[in-house]
Amino acid sequence: MRARCQSGGLGHNMGSSVMDLQQEILFSLEKDGVVISNEFGESIKESHQKIVGAIKSLESLGNVVNVKQNALKTWECTEEGTGVATEGSHEARLFNSLPPEGRSVADIKDNFPNSNFALGAAMKNKWLKKEGEKVVPAMTSIEDQVQKYLQAITAGAADSVPDNVKVEYKKRKLIREVEMTVFEVTKGNEFTTSIVKQEGELTKEMIESGQWKKTTFKPFNFKSKGRVDQRSGYLHPLMQLRSEFRQIFLEMGFSEMPTNNFVESAFWNFDALFQPQQHPARDAHDTFYVAEPGKTINVPEDYLQKVKKTHSVGGYGSIGYQYDWSRDEAHKNLLRTHTTAVSARMLYKLAQDGFQPVKFFSIDRVFRNETLDATHLAEFNQIEGVVADYNLSIKNLMGLIKGFFEKIGITKLRFKPAYNPYTEPSMEIFSYHEGLQKWVEVGNSGMFRPEMLRPMGIPENVTVAAWGLSLERPAMIMYGINNIRELVGPRVKMELILDNPVCTIDK
Ligand code: PHE
């Protein structure tokens, strides 16, 4: 062993690595033909756990070694037993503490730990004798057999301790019986003492240099336990609220409109909604126009003609706006400024397919060329509800809105007359905010104008009630956020996402 340690540089007392241990086990196997894990550990003064680890690694190499497991009953010291193994037995400690002239029994009883036992055992061993009220040493030196036996047990040499002694020590709660798994290692078919280090990972460098072809890799350990602290996915609070709103619409029998086009033509975003081409919202200061492709490819021509006519000369009881409508302006591409563009497309399609009453909703992103501040970004999510049916009135619209807001826990509502180019009448929706103690605007609504619906081909006795609100406004209120940047973008705090409650809307 010594010689090998020197030649191989395998110093086990300096904290052997698993690799060194594997090597040592192989050398030992070569010499003796068998290695028993616990005995090997004792011989090189290494913990059994480490030896077992090294054996398992050798086993994973394939057929280098054969491994057999045996259950072994053995003994270990209790806490008290370990104390005796290191400091000596109680009786020996008493003997060693006595001055040559002895000590009074009363003093020992008062001051020596475990004095009764220590006195009894020391007298029985004839280490001490009584002289009146005192005990004095009866020998010049003693041999502490109890300590020696317990040291043997600590060292794993329980076999060297007589069985009757073990029974007695067990009674005295100095030792206890334990079962351990012992590994018996023998040479395998492909036994060798020169093992190659197995790589645990395939790296970029190995692939680039071609080194991977010559590398031996560790086999997958399918029995290993996965990480326990693994986090699962979390919804962003905004997306969470979005899915809750979606659920509310679905519960109310609405179906979702396809909102998967952020780029829209001015035609569907504005013209179809009877928004005149000179309207300030169409200005590049308010709307993002797309440079490439700058123009839409096509718009249904007969419908376009009807929209053009309604804007320029009127129709359906309206005189229109009386201006020269430009096809060029209508064909410009832009980032949609509201999801009402999608509602327009859907209502047009509905008229083409043959009208029937519908309830539609959408929740998706819209873009506005706004000055950014604490509560505004250049994009936000818009929630939109559209109900088309025969002879709907503004009372139906107000009822729908009340029903919708009640579902999100907002019961105090007020309506304020407003203006939208595409609705008449139009109403802003206000709700009383308990926290802020004031009425805050939460949405906009109205009945779509005949100038919008008739050119599409929606029947004359059909009216359409619609409303829209931003997703961010209620989200900020519900999460108690004052700055939009804490909700959207790179400055969102991870805690907001990780601590996000399962349910945001307090119904
Ligand atoms: N499109 C409006 C907005 O962007 C919301 C709205 C939708 C108003 C439907 C009336 C009807 O604010």
Short mmCIF file of C-alpha atoms and ligand atoms in Angstrom, two decimals:
data_model
loop_
_atom_site.label_atom_id
_atom_site.label_comp_id
_atom_site.label_asym_id
_atom_site.label_seq_id
_atom_site.Cartn_x
_atom_site.Cartn_y
_atom_site.Cartn_z
CA MET A 1 0.00 0.00 0.00
CA ARG A 2 2.74 2.47 0.96
CA ALA A 3 4.76 1.88 -2.18
CA ARG A 4 1.72 2.23 -4.34
CA CYS A 5 0.76 5.44 -2.68
CA GLN A 6 4.13 6.88 -3.48
CA SER A 7 4.34 5.72 -7.05
CA GLY A 8 0.76 6.51 -7.85
CA GLY A 9 0.60 9.66 -5.80
CA LEU A 10 -2.59 8.49 -4.19
CA GLY A 11 -2.54 10.01 -0.75
CA HIS A 12 -5.79 8.98 0.86
CA ASN A 13 -5.38 10.87 4.08
CA MET A 14 -5.40 14.16 2.27
CA GLY A 15 -9.04 13.85 1.32
CA SER A 16 -9.12 11.38 -1.53
CA SER A 17 -11.12 12.31 -4.55
CA VAL A 18 -13.58 9.78 -5.93
CA MET A 19 -11.17 9.21 -8.80
CA ASP A 20 -8.28 8.34 -6.44
CA LEU A 21 -10.53 6.04 -4.48
CA GLN A 22 -11.63 4.21 -7.60
CA GLN A 23 -8.00 3.73 -8.51
CA GLU A 24 -7.15 2.44 -5.05
CA ILE A 25 -10.01 -0.02 -5.09
CA LEU A 26 -8.82 -1.35 -8.45
CA PHE A 27 -5.24 -1.77 -7.23
CA SER A 28 -6.48 -3.54 -4.12
CA LEU A 29 -8.68 -5.79 -6.28
CA GLU A 30 -5.77 -6.65 -8.51
CA LYS A 31 -3.76 -7.73 -5.48
CA ASP A 32 -6.42 -9.49 -3.37
CA GLY A 33 -9.12 -10.40 -5.88
CA VAL A 34 -11.87 -9.01 -3.63
CA VAL A 35 -12.64 -5.75 -1.86
CA ILE A 36 -15.21 -5.50 0.94
CA SER A 37 -16.38 -1.93 1.23
CA ASN A 38 -16.44 -1.52 5.02
CA GLU A 39 -13.16 -3.34 5.61
CA PHE A 40 -11.50 -1.36 2.86
CA GLY A 41 -12.76 1.87 4.35
CA GLU A 42 -11.29 0.94 7.76
CA SER A 43 -7.96 -0.01 6.24
CA ILE A 44 -7.49 3.31 4.48
CA LYS A 45 -9.33 5.40 7.10
CA GLU A 46 -11.92 6.67 4.68
CA SER A 47 -15.66 6.99 5.32
CA HIS A 48 -17.80 4.10 4.14
CA GLN A 49 -20.05 6.48 2.27
CA LYS A 50 -17.17 7.67 0.09
CA ILE A 51 -16.01 4.14 -0.61
CA VAL A 52 -19.55 3.19 -1.68
CA GLY A 53 -19.62 6.23 -4.01
CA ALA A 54 -16.38 5.13 -5.65
CA ILE A 55 -17.66 1.55 -6.02
CA LYS A 56 -20.84 2.80 -7.70
CA SER A 57 -18.76 4.83 -10.15
CA LEU A 58 -16.69 1.76 -10.97
CA GLU A 59 -19.86 -0.26 -11.42
CA SER A 60 -21.17 2.29 -13.94
CA LEU A 61 -18.13 1.66 -16.18
CA GLY A 62 -19.69 -1.57 -17.41
CA ASN A 63 -17.86 -4.83 -16.73
CA VAL A 64 -14.72 -3.57 -15.03
CA VAL A 65 -15.96 -4.84 -11.67
CA ASN A 66 -18.73 -7.04 -10.31
CA VAL A 67 -20.55 -5.77 -7.26
CA LYS A 68 -22.61 -7.73 -4.76
CA GLN A 69 -24.54 -6.22 -1.88
CA ASN A 70 -24.73 -7.87 1.54
CA ALA A 71 -26.62 -6.81 4.61
CA LEU A 72 -24.31 -6.72 7.62
CA LYS A 73 -25.34 -6.47 11.23
CA THR A 74 -22.84 -4.50 13.20
CA TRP A 75 -22.51 -2.24 16.20
CA GLU A 76 -22.03 1.43 16.72
CA CYS A 77 -21.47 3.60 19.81
CA THR A 78 -24.29 5.69 21.23
CA GLU A 79 -23.51 9.28 22.16
CA GLU A 80 -22.57 8.17 25.67
CA GLY A 81 -20.50 5.31 24.24
CA THR A 82 -18.61 7.71 22.00
CA GLY A 83 -17.88 9.87 25.06
CA VAL A 84 -16.43 6.82 26.85
CA ALA A 85 -14.37 5.87 23.78
CA THR A 86 -12.74 9.29 23.70
CA GLU A 87 -12.60 10.33 27.40
CA GLY A 88 -12.52 7.01 29.22
CA SER A 89 -15.12 5.13 31.31
CA HIS A 90 -16.81 6.84 34.27
CA GLU A 91 -14.94 4.56 36.70
CA ALA A 92 -11.59 5.26 35.06
CA ARG A 93 -12.28 8.96 35.08
CA LEU A 94 -13.06 8.72 38.82
CA PHE A 95 -9.88 6.72 39.52
CA ASN A 96 -7.77 9.21 37.57
CA SER A 97 -9.31 12.14 39.41
CA LEU A 98 -8.47 10.84 42.88
CA PRO A 99 -5.54 12.34 44.81
CA PRO A 100 -3.25 9.72 46.54
CA GLU A 101 -4.83 10.48 49.94
CA GLY A 102 -8.29 9.74 48.53
CA ARG A 103 -11.55 11.67 48.66
CA SER A 104 -14.64 11.59 50.86
CA VAL A 105 -17.60 9.59 49.54
CA ALA A 106 -19.92 12.52 50.22
CA ASP A 107 -17.76 14.87 48.17
CA ILE A 108 -17.68 12.41 45.26
CA LYS A 109 -21.45 11.95 45.40
CA ASP A 110 -21.94 15.68 45.36
CA ASN A 111 -19.48 16.59 42.68
CA PHE A 112 -18.62 13.68 40.39
CA PRO A 113 -20.89 13.00 37.39
CA ASN A 114 -22.41 9.49 37.37
CA SER A 115 -20.83 9.06 40.82
CA ASN A 116 -22.92 6.04 41.91
CA PHE A 117 -22.11 4.03 38.85
CA ALA A 118 -18.48 5.13 38.78
CA LEU A 119 -17.97 4.25 42.48
CA GLY A 120 -19.69 0.86 42.13
CA ALA A 121 -17.72 -0.15 39.04
CA ALA A 122 -14.38 1.07 40.40
CA MET A 123 -14.92 -0.86 43.68
CA LYS A 124 -15.94 -3.98 41.77
CA ASN A 125 -12.75 -3.73 39.70
CA LYS A 126 -10.84 -3.35 42.98
CA TRP A 127 -9.35 -0.08 41.72
CA LEU A 128 -10.52 1.70 44.89
CA LYS A 129 -10.99 0.73 48.50
CA LYS A 130 -12.91 2.26 51.37
CA GLU A 131 -11.09 3.81 54.32
CA GLY A 132 -13.68 5.11 56.79
CA GLU A 133 -15.59 7.92 55.09
CA LYS A 134 -13.08 8.04 52.22
CA VAL A 135 -12.17 6.03 49.17
CA VAL A 136 -8.50 5.73 48.23
CA PRO A 137 -6.74 4.23 45.17
CA ALA A 138 -6.05 0.50 45.57
CA MET A 139 -3.64 0.33 42.60
CA THR A 140 -1.04 2.56 41.08
CA SER A 141 -2.35 2.25 37.52
CA ILE A 142 -5.37 0.74 35.80
CA GLU A 143 -6.31 -0.52 32.36
CA ASP A 144 -9.60 0.91 31.06
CA GLN A 145 -10.96 -2.12 29.18
CA VAL A 146 -14.36 -0.47 28.59
CA GLN A 147 -12.72 2.39 26.72
CA LYS A 148 -10.64 -0.03 24.65
CA TYR A 149 -13.66 -2.09 23.62
CA LEU A 150 -15.66 0.99 22.69
CA GLN A 151 -12.74 2.34 20.67
CA ALA A 152 -12.69 -0.97 18.78
CA ILE A 153 -16.41 -0.61 18.03
CA THR A 154 -15.93 2.96 16.86
CA ALA A 155 -13.21 1.74 14.50
CA GLY A 156 -15.59 -0.83 13.03
CA ALA A 157 -13.87 -3.80 14.69
CA ALA A 158 -16.92 -5.01 16.62
CA ASP A 159 -15.82 -8.62 15.98
CA SER A 160 -12.91 -8.22 18.35
CA VAL A 161 -15.25 -7.48 21.26
CA PRO A 162 -16.64 -10.61 23.08
CA ASP A 163 -20.36 -11.15 22.57
CA ASN A 164 -21.27 -11.08 26.28
CA VAL A 165 -19.52 -7.69 26.59
CA LYS A 166 -21.56 -6.35 23.67
CA VAL A 167 -24.76 -7.57 25.33
CA GLU A 168 -23.78 -5.81 28.56
CA TYR A 169 -22.82 -2.55 26.79
CA LYS A 170 -26.07 -2.61 24.89
CA LYS A 171 -27.91 -2.79 28.22
CA ARG A 172 -25.84 0.12 29.50
CA LYS A 173 -26.85 2.03 26.34
CA LEU A 174 -23.24 2.49 25.29
CA ILE A 175 -23.68 0.71 21.95
CA ARG A 176 -26.52 -0.25 19.63
CA GLU A 177 -26.98 -2.70 16.81
CA VAL A 178 -27.23 -1.35 13.27
CA GLU A 179 -27.64 -2.87 9.87
CA MET A 180 -25.49 -1.67 7.01
CA THR A 181 -25.17 -2.57 3.36
CA VAL A 182 -21.72 -3.82 2.54
CA PHE A 183 -20.48 -4.01 -1.03
CA GLU A 184 -18.38 -6.92 -2.15
CA VAL A 185 -16.35 -6.04 -5.23
CA THR A 186 -14.69 -8.62 -7.49
CA LYS A 187 -12.97 -8.37 -10.87
CA GLY A 188 -15.23 -8.10 -13.89
CA ASN A 189 -14.69 -9.46 -17.44
CA GLU A 190 -13.13 -6.20 -18.53
CA PHE A 191 -11.13 -5.66 -15.39
CA THR A 192 -8.36 -3.09 -15.70
CA THR A 193 -6.50 -0.82 -13.32
CA SER A 194 -6.16 1.95 -15.88
CA ILE A 195 -9.58 3.50 -16.12
CA VAL A 196 -10.27 6.51 -18.26
CA LYS A 197 -12.01 9.49 -16.78
CA GLN A 198 -15.62 9.63 -17.94
CA GLU A 199 -16.95 12.99 -18.99
CA GLY A 200 -20.26 14.08 -17.57
CA GLU A 201 -21.00 16.64 -20.25
CA LEU A 202 -20.67 17.08 -23.98
CA THR A 203 -19.24 20.55 -24.49
CA LYS A 204 -19.08 22.95 -27.42
CA GLU A 205 -15.28 22.64 -27.35
CA MET A 206 -15.43 18.84 -27.66
CA ILE A 207 -17.66 19.16 -30.71
CA GLU A 208 -15.48 21.83 -32.33
CA SER A 209 -12.22 19.93 -31.81
CA GLY A 210 -13.68 16.52 -32.62
CA GLN A 211 -12.46 15.40 -29.18
CA TRP A 212 -15.90 13.93 -28.45
CA LYS A 213 -15.15 10.97 -30.73
CA LYS A 214 -12.40 9.77 -28.39
CA THR A 215 -14.14 10.70 -25.15
CA THR A 216 -15.88 8.23 -22.87
CA PHE A 217 -19.08 9.61 -21.43
CA LYS A 218 -20.82 8.75 -18.22
CA PRO A 219 -23.97 6.75 -18.84
CA PHE A 220 -27.25 8.47 -18.07
CA ASN A 221 -28.45 7.87 -14.55
CA PHE A 222 -32.16 7.45 -14.99
CA LYS A 223 -32.58 6.74 -11.30
CA SER A 224 -31.20 10.05 -10.12
CA LYS A 225 -33.68 12.31 -8.40
CA GLY A 226 -34.59 15.49 -10.23
CA ARG A 227 -34.02 18.91 -8.73
CA VAL A 228 -36.57 19.57 -6.03
CA ASP A 229 -36.41 23.36 -6.19
CA GLN A 230 -37.37 23.46 -9.87
CA ARG A 231 -39.86 26.20 -10.57
CA SER A 232 -42.71 25.72 -12.95
CA GLY A 233 -43.95 28.34 -15.39
CA TYR A 234 -45.88 31.35 -14.20
CA LEU A 235 -48.26 33.59 -16.06
CA HIS A 236 -47.37 37.25 -16.27
CA PRO A 237 -49.92 39.14 -14.11
CA LEU A 238 -51.24 40.93 -17.16
CA MET A 239 -51.72 37.67 -19.05
CA GLN A 240 -53.29 36.15 -15.98
CA LEU A 241 -55.84 38.96 -15.81
CA ARG A 242 -56.36 38.60 -19.54
CA SER A 243 -57.26 34.95 -19.14
CA GLU A 244 -59.68 35.83 -16.35
CA PHE A 245 -61.43 38.43 -18.53
CA ARG A 246 -61.50 35.90 -21.32
CA GLN A 247 -63.24 33.46 -18.96
CA ILE A 248 -65.85 36.06 -18.07
CA PHE A 249 -66.69 36.68 -21.73
CA LEU A 250 -66.88 32.95 -22.39
CA GLU A 251 -69.20 32.51 -19.40
CA MET A 252 -71.41 35.25 -20.85
CA GLY A 253 -71.63 33.36 -24.13
CA PHE A 254 -69.29 35.53 -26.20
CA SER A 255 -66.97 34.07 -28.83
CA GLU A 256 -63.44 35.31 -29.42
CA MET A 257 -62.48 37.30 -32.50
CA PRO A 258 -59.19 36.57 -34.26
CA THR A 259 -56.85 39.42 -33.35
CA ASN A 260 -53.64 38.05 -34.78
CA ASN A 261 -52.78 40.99 -37.05
CA PHE A 262 -51.07 43.95 -35.46
CA VAL A 263 -50.55 45.55 -38.87
CA GLU A 264 -53.83 46.83 -40.27
CA SER A 265 -54.83 49.09 -43.13
CA ALA A 266 -56.20 52.57 -42.42
CA PHE A 267 -59.27 51.33 -44.26
CA TRP A 268 -60.29 48.81 -41.59
CA ASN A 269 -58.88 50.81 -38.68
CA PHE A 270 -60.55 54.13 -39.61
CA ASP A 271 -62.50 54.34 -42.90
CA ALA A 272 -64.72 51.33 -42.28
CA LEU A 273 -65.53 52.94 -38.91
CA PHE A 274 -66.71 56.15 -40.58
CA GLN A 275 -63.75 58.04 -39.18
CA PRO A 276 -63.05 60.91 -41.61
CA GLN A 277 -59.64 61.05 -43.26
CA GLN A 278 -58.91 64.47 -41.70
CA HIS A 279 -59.63 63.19 -38.18
CA PRO A 280 -56.76 64.16 -35.82
CA ALA A 281 -56.41 60.59 -34.52
CA ARG A 282 -55.26 59.58 -38.02
CA ASP A 283 -52.32 61.97 -37.77
CA ALA A 284 -48.84 60.43 -37.65
CA HIS A 285 -48.48 62.04 -34.25
CA ASP A 286 -51.17 59.72 -32.93
CA THR A 287 -50.82 56.68 -35.16
CA PHE A 288 -47.80 54.59 -36.13
CA TYR A 289 -47.75 54.15 -39.91
CA VAL A 290 -45.80 51.26 -41.39
CA ALA A 291 -43.01 52.18 -43.84
CA GLU A 292 -42.57 48.78 -45.45
CA PRO A 293 -44.96 47.50 -46.78
CA GLY A 294 -46.51 50.94 -46.81
CA LYS A 295 -49.71 49.96 -48.61
CA THR A 296 -52.28 47.23 -48.11
CA ILE A 297 -52.68 44.73 -50.95
CA ASN A 298 -56.43 44.65 -51.25
CA VAL A 299 -59.71 45.79 -49.79
CA PRO A 300 -63.05 44.35 -51.05
CA GLU A 301 -63.72 46.76 -53.92
CA ASP A 302 -67.56 46.98 -53.81
CA TYR A 303 -67.46 47.56 -50.07
CA LEU A 304 -64.70 50.16 -50.51
CA GLN A 305 -66.89 52.00 -53.01
CA LYS A 306 -69.76 52.08 -50.49
CA VAL A 307 -67.46 53.39 -47.74
CA LYS A 308 -66.12 56.04 -50.13
CA LYS A 309 -69.63 57.14 -51.00
CA THR A 310 -70.78 57.28 -47.36
CA HIS A 311 -67.80 59.44 -46.40
CA SER A 312 -67.97 61.80 -49.36
CA VAL A 313 -71.68 62.22 -50.14
CA GLY A 314 -73.47 60.20 -47.47
CA GLY A 315 -76.26 57.63 -47.61
CA TYR A 316 -78.56 55.70 -45.26
CA GLY A 317 -80.10 58.98 -44.11
CA SER A 318 -76.72 60.69 -43.59
CA ILE A 319 -75.07 63.46 -45.61
CA GLY A 320 -71.62 62.10 -44.83
CA TYR A 321 -68.61 64.37 -44.37
CA GLN A 322 -68.69 66.02 -47.79
CA TYR A 323 -65.01 65.67 -48.75
CA ASP A 324 -62.85 64.02 -51.40
CA TRP A 325 -62.22 60.55 -50.02
CA SER A 326 -58.75 59.24 -50.91
CA ARG A 327 -58.14 55.58 -51.74
CA ASP A 328 -54.43 56.20 -51.15
CA GLU A 329 -55.04 57.32 -47.58
CA ALA A 330 -57.24 54.29 -46.94
CA HIS A 331 -54.60 51.90 -48.27
CA LYS A 332 -51.89 53.06 -45.86
CA ASN A 333 -50.65 50.42 -43.45
CA LEU A 334 -50.46 51.15 -39.76
CA LEU A 335 -50.22 49.44 -36.38
CA ARG A 336 -53.85 49.08 -35.35
CA THR A 337 -54.87 51.76 -32.87
CA HIS A 338 -57.81 49.80 -31.50
CA THR A 339 -59.29 46.33 -31.76
CA THR A 340 -62.45 47.92 -33.16
CA ALA A 341 -60.68 47.37 -36.51
CA VAL A 342 -61.09 43.65 -35.87
CA SER A 343 -64.74 44.17 -34.90
CA ALA A 344 -65.28 45.97 -38.23
CA ARG A 345 -63.76 43.07 -40.17
CA MET A 346 -65.90 40.58 -38.26
CA LEU A 347 -69.13 42.52 -38.74
CA TYR A 348 -68.41 42.87 -42.46
CA LYS A 349 -67.78 39.11 -42.67
CA LEU A 350 -70.95 38.42 -40.68
CA ALA A 351 -72.99 40.48 -43.18
CA GLN A 352 -71.39 38.60 -46.10
CA ASP A 353 -72.04 35.18 -44.52
CA GLY A 354 -75.69 36.06 -43.83
CA PHE A 355 -76.45 37.99 -40.68
CA GLN A 356 -77.35 36.30 -37.45
CA PRO A 357 -77.16 37.70 -33.89
CA VAL A 358 -73.68 37.43 -32.36
CA LYS A 359 -71.72 38.22 -29.21
CA PHE A 360 -68.04 38.77 -29.89
CA PHE A 361 -65.07 39.73 -27.74
CA SER A 362 -61.36 40.25 -28.10
CA ILE A 363 -58.43 41.07 -25.84
CA ASP A 364 -55.22 41.98 -27.61
CA ARG A 365 -52.58 44.57 -28.27
CA VAL A 366 -53.07 47.97 -29.88
CA PHE A 367 -50.57 50.76 -30.59
CA ARG A 368 -50.71 54.51 -30.23
CA ASN A 369 -48.05 57.12 -30.82
CA GLU A 370 -48.41 58.55 -27.33
CA THR A 371 -46.08 60.56 -25.15
CA LEU A 372 -44.82 57.98 -22.68
CA ASP A 373 -45.44 58.68 -19.02
CA ALA A 374 -46.04 56.82 -15.77
CA THR A 375 -49.37 55.44 -16.93
CA HIS A 376 -49.05 55.38 -20.73
CA LEU A 377 -46.97 53.27 -23.08
CA ALA A 378 -47.08 53.29 -26.89
CA GLU A 379 -48.89 49.99 -26.76
CA PHE A 380 -51.49 48.41 -24.52
CA ASN A 381 -54.07 45.66 -24.49
CA GLN A 382 -57.62 46.46 -25.35
CA ILE A 383 -60.64 44.51 -24.19
CA GLU A 384 -63.59 44.78 -26.54
CA GLY A 385 -67.13 43.46 -26.46
CA VAL A 386 -69.52 43.57 -29.43
CA VAL A 387 -73.16 42.47 -29.46
CA ALA A 388 -75.17 42.52 -32.69
CA ASP A 389 -78.88 41.78 -32.67
CA TYR A 390 -82.24 43.01 -33.93
CA ASN A 391 -83.45 46.22 -32.32
CA LEU A 392 -80.90 46.54 -29.53
CA SER A 393 -81.16 49.83 -27.68
CA ILE A 394 -78.87 51.85 -25.47
CA LYS A 395 -80.62 50.24 -22.49
CA ASN A 396 -79.36 46.86 -23.70
CA LEU A 397 -75.86 48.31 -24.01
CA MET A 398 -75.96 49.69 -20.46
CA GLY A 399 -77.30 46.36 -19.19
CA LEU A 400 -74.53 44.44 -20.94
CA ILE A 401 -71.86 46.72 -19.56
CA LYS A 402 -73.31 46.49 -16.04
CA GLY A 403 -73.37 42.70 -16.27
CA PHE A 404 -69.80 42.59 -17.51
CA PHE A 405 -68.40 44.94 -14.86
CA GLU A 406 -70.34 43.22 -12.09
CA LYS A 407 -68.49 40.04 -12.97
CA ILE A 408 -65.20 41.77 -12.23
CA GLY A 409 -66.52 43.17 -8.97
CA ILE A 410 -67.26 46.71 -10.13
CA THR A 411 -70.82 47.64 -9.22
CA LYS A 412 -70.86 51.44 -9.00
CA LEU A 413 -71.06 52.60 -12.61
CA ARG A 414 -71.84 55.90 -14.30
CA PHE A 415 -72.23 56.74 -17.95
CA LYS A 416 -71.19 60.04 -19.46
CA PRO A 417 -72.14 61.20 -22.98
CA ALA A 418 -69.10 61.21 -25.26
CA TYR A 419 -68.12 61.30 -28.91
CA ASN A 420 -66.72 58.61 -31.19
CA PRO A 421 -66.86 58.89 -34.98
CA TYR A 422 -68.29 55.36 -35.21
CA THR A 423 -70.87 55.30 -32.39
CA GLU A 424 -74.03 57.23 -31.67
CA PRO A 425 -74.88 57.57 -28.90
CA SER A 426 -71.45 57.19 -27.25
CA MET A 427 -70.77 56.89 -23.53
CA GLU A 428 -67.70 56.92 -21.40
CA ILE A 429 -67.91 54.46 -18.51
CA PHE A 430 -66.85 55.59 -15.04
CA SER A 431 -66.57 53.49 -11.93
CA TYR A 432 -66.22 54.59 -8.33
CA HIS A 433 -62.79 53.63 -7.06
CA GLU A 434 -62.98 52.93 -3.33
CA GLY A 435 -59.21 53.21 -2.88
CA LEU A 436 -58.88 56.53 -4.70
CA GLN A 437 -62.28 57.71 -3.39
CA LYS A 438 -63.26 59.08 -6.76
CA TRP A 439 -64.90 58.21 -10.08
CA VAL A 440 -62.35 56.95 -12.63
CA GLU A 441 -62.84 56.35 -16.33
CA VAL A 442 -62.75 52.62 -17.07
CA GLY A 443 -64.00 52.40 -20.63
CA ASN A 444 -65.77 53.74 -23.67
CA SER A 445 -68.85 52.47 -25.42
CA GLY A 446 -71.62 53.16 -27.89
CA MET A 447 -74.01 51.92 -30.59
CA PHE A 448 -72.27 51.58 -33.96
CA ARG A 449 -73.54 54.16 -36.46
CA PRO A 450 -75.64 53.20 -39.49
CA GLU A 451 -72.91 54.90 -41.61
CA MET A 452 -70.61 52.11 -40.41
CA LEU A 453 -73.01 49.14 -40.47
CA ARG A 454 -75.11 49.69 -43.59
CA PRO A 455 -72.27 49.80 -46.15
CA MET A 456 -71.18 46.42 -44.74
CA GLY A 457 -74.58 44.97 -45.56
CA ILE A 458 -75.84 44.56 -41.97
CA PRO A 459 -79.68 44.52 -42.15
CA GLU A 460 -81.49 47.75 -41.34
CA ASN A 461 -83.25 46.65 -38.14
CA VAL A 462 -80.01 45.34 -36.64
CA THR A 463 -78.16 47.45 -34.09
CA VAL A 464 -74.75 46.78 -32.61
CA ALA A 465 -73.73 47.65 -29.05
CA ALA A 466 -70.02 47.76 -28.28
CA TRP A 467 -67.60 48.74 -25.56
CA GLY A 468 -63.88 48.82 -25.02
CA LEU A 469 -61.45 49.21 -22.16
CA SER A 470 -57.76 48.77 -21.56
CA LEU A 471 -56.48 45.70 -19.75
CA GLU A 472 -53.66 47.66 -18.10
CA ARG A 473 -55.90 50.13 -16.23
CA PRO A 474 -57.74 47.49 -14.15
CA ALA A 475 -54.47 45.54 -13.78
CA MET A 476 -52.73 48.57 -12.25
CA ILE A 477 -55.66 49.14 -9.93
CA MET A 478 -55.90 45.50 -8.89
CA TYR A 479 -52.16 45.03 -8.30
CA GLY A 480 -51.82 48.45 -6.71
CA ILE A 481 -49.20 49.67 -9.20
CA ASN A 482 -48.70 53.38 -9.97
CA ASN A 483 -46.13 53.06 -12.71
CA ILE A 484 -46.93 51.12 -15.86
CA ARG A 485 -43.25 50.13 -16.13
CA GLU A 486 -43.65 47.96 -13.06
CA LEU A 487 -46.23 45.97 -15.00
CA VAL A 488 -44.83 45.93 -18.54
CA GLY A 489 -41.27 45.66 -19.84
CA PRO A 490 -37.84 44.81 -18.47
CA ARG A 491 -38.35 46.50 -15.10
CA VAL A 492 -41.12 44.18 -13.99
CA LYS A 493 -40.15 42.74 -10.61
CA MET A 494 -39.89 38.97 -10.62
CA GLU A 495 -41.70 38.85 -7.28
CA LEU A 496 -44.76 40.33 -8.95
CA ILE A 497 -44.82 37.31 -11.23
CA LEU A 498 -43.81 34.67 -8.68
CA ASP A 499 -46.21 35.90 -5.98
CA ASN A 500 -48.98 36.48 -8.49
CA PRO A 501 -52.22 35.18 -6.94
CA VAL A 502 -54.11 32.41 -8.67
CA CYS A 503 -57.10 34.68 -9.00
CA THR A 504 -56.82 38.42 -9.55
CA ILE A 505 -60.42 39.45 -9.91
CA ASP A 506 -62.11 39.57 -6.53
CA LYS A 507 -65.60 38.45 -7.34
N1 PHE B 1 -62.41 51.85 -29.91
C1 PHE B 1 -62.65 52.58 -28.71
C2 PHE B 1 -61.32 53.03 -28.11
O1 PHE B 1 -60.30 52.69 -28.66
C3 PHE B 1 -63.40 51.77 -27.70
C4 PHE B 1 -64.80 51.51 -28.18
C5 PHE B 1 -65.12 50.27 -28.66
C6 PHE B 1 -65.76 52.49 -28.13
C7 PHE B 1 -66.37 50.00 -29.10
C8 PHE B 1 -67.02 52.24 -28.57
C9 PHE B 1 -67.34 51.01 -29.04
O2 PHE B 1 -61.27 53.70 -27.10
#
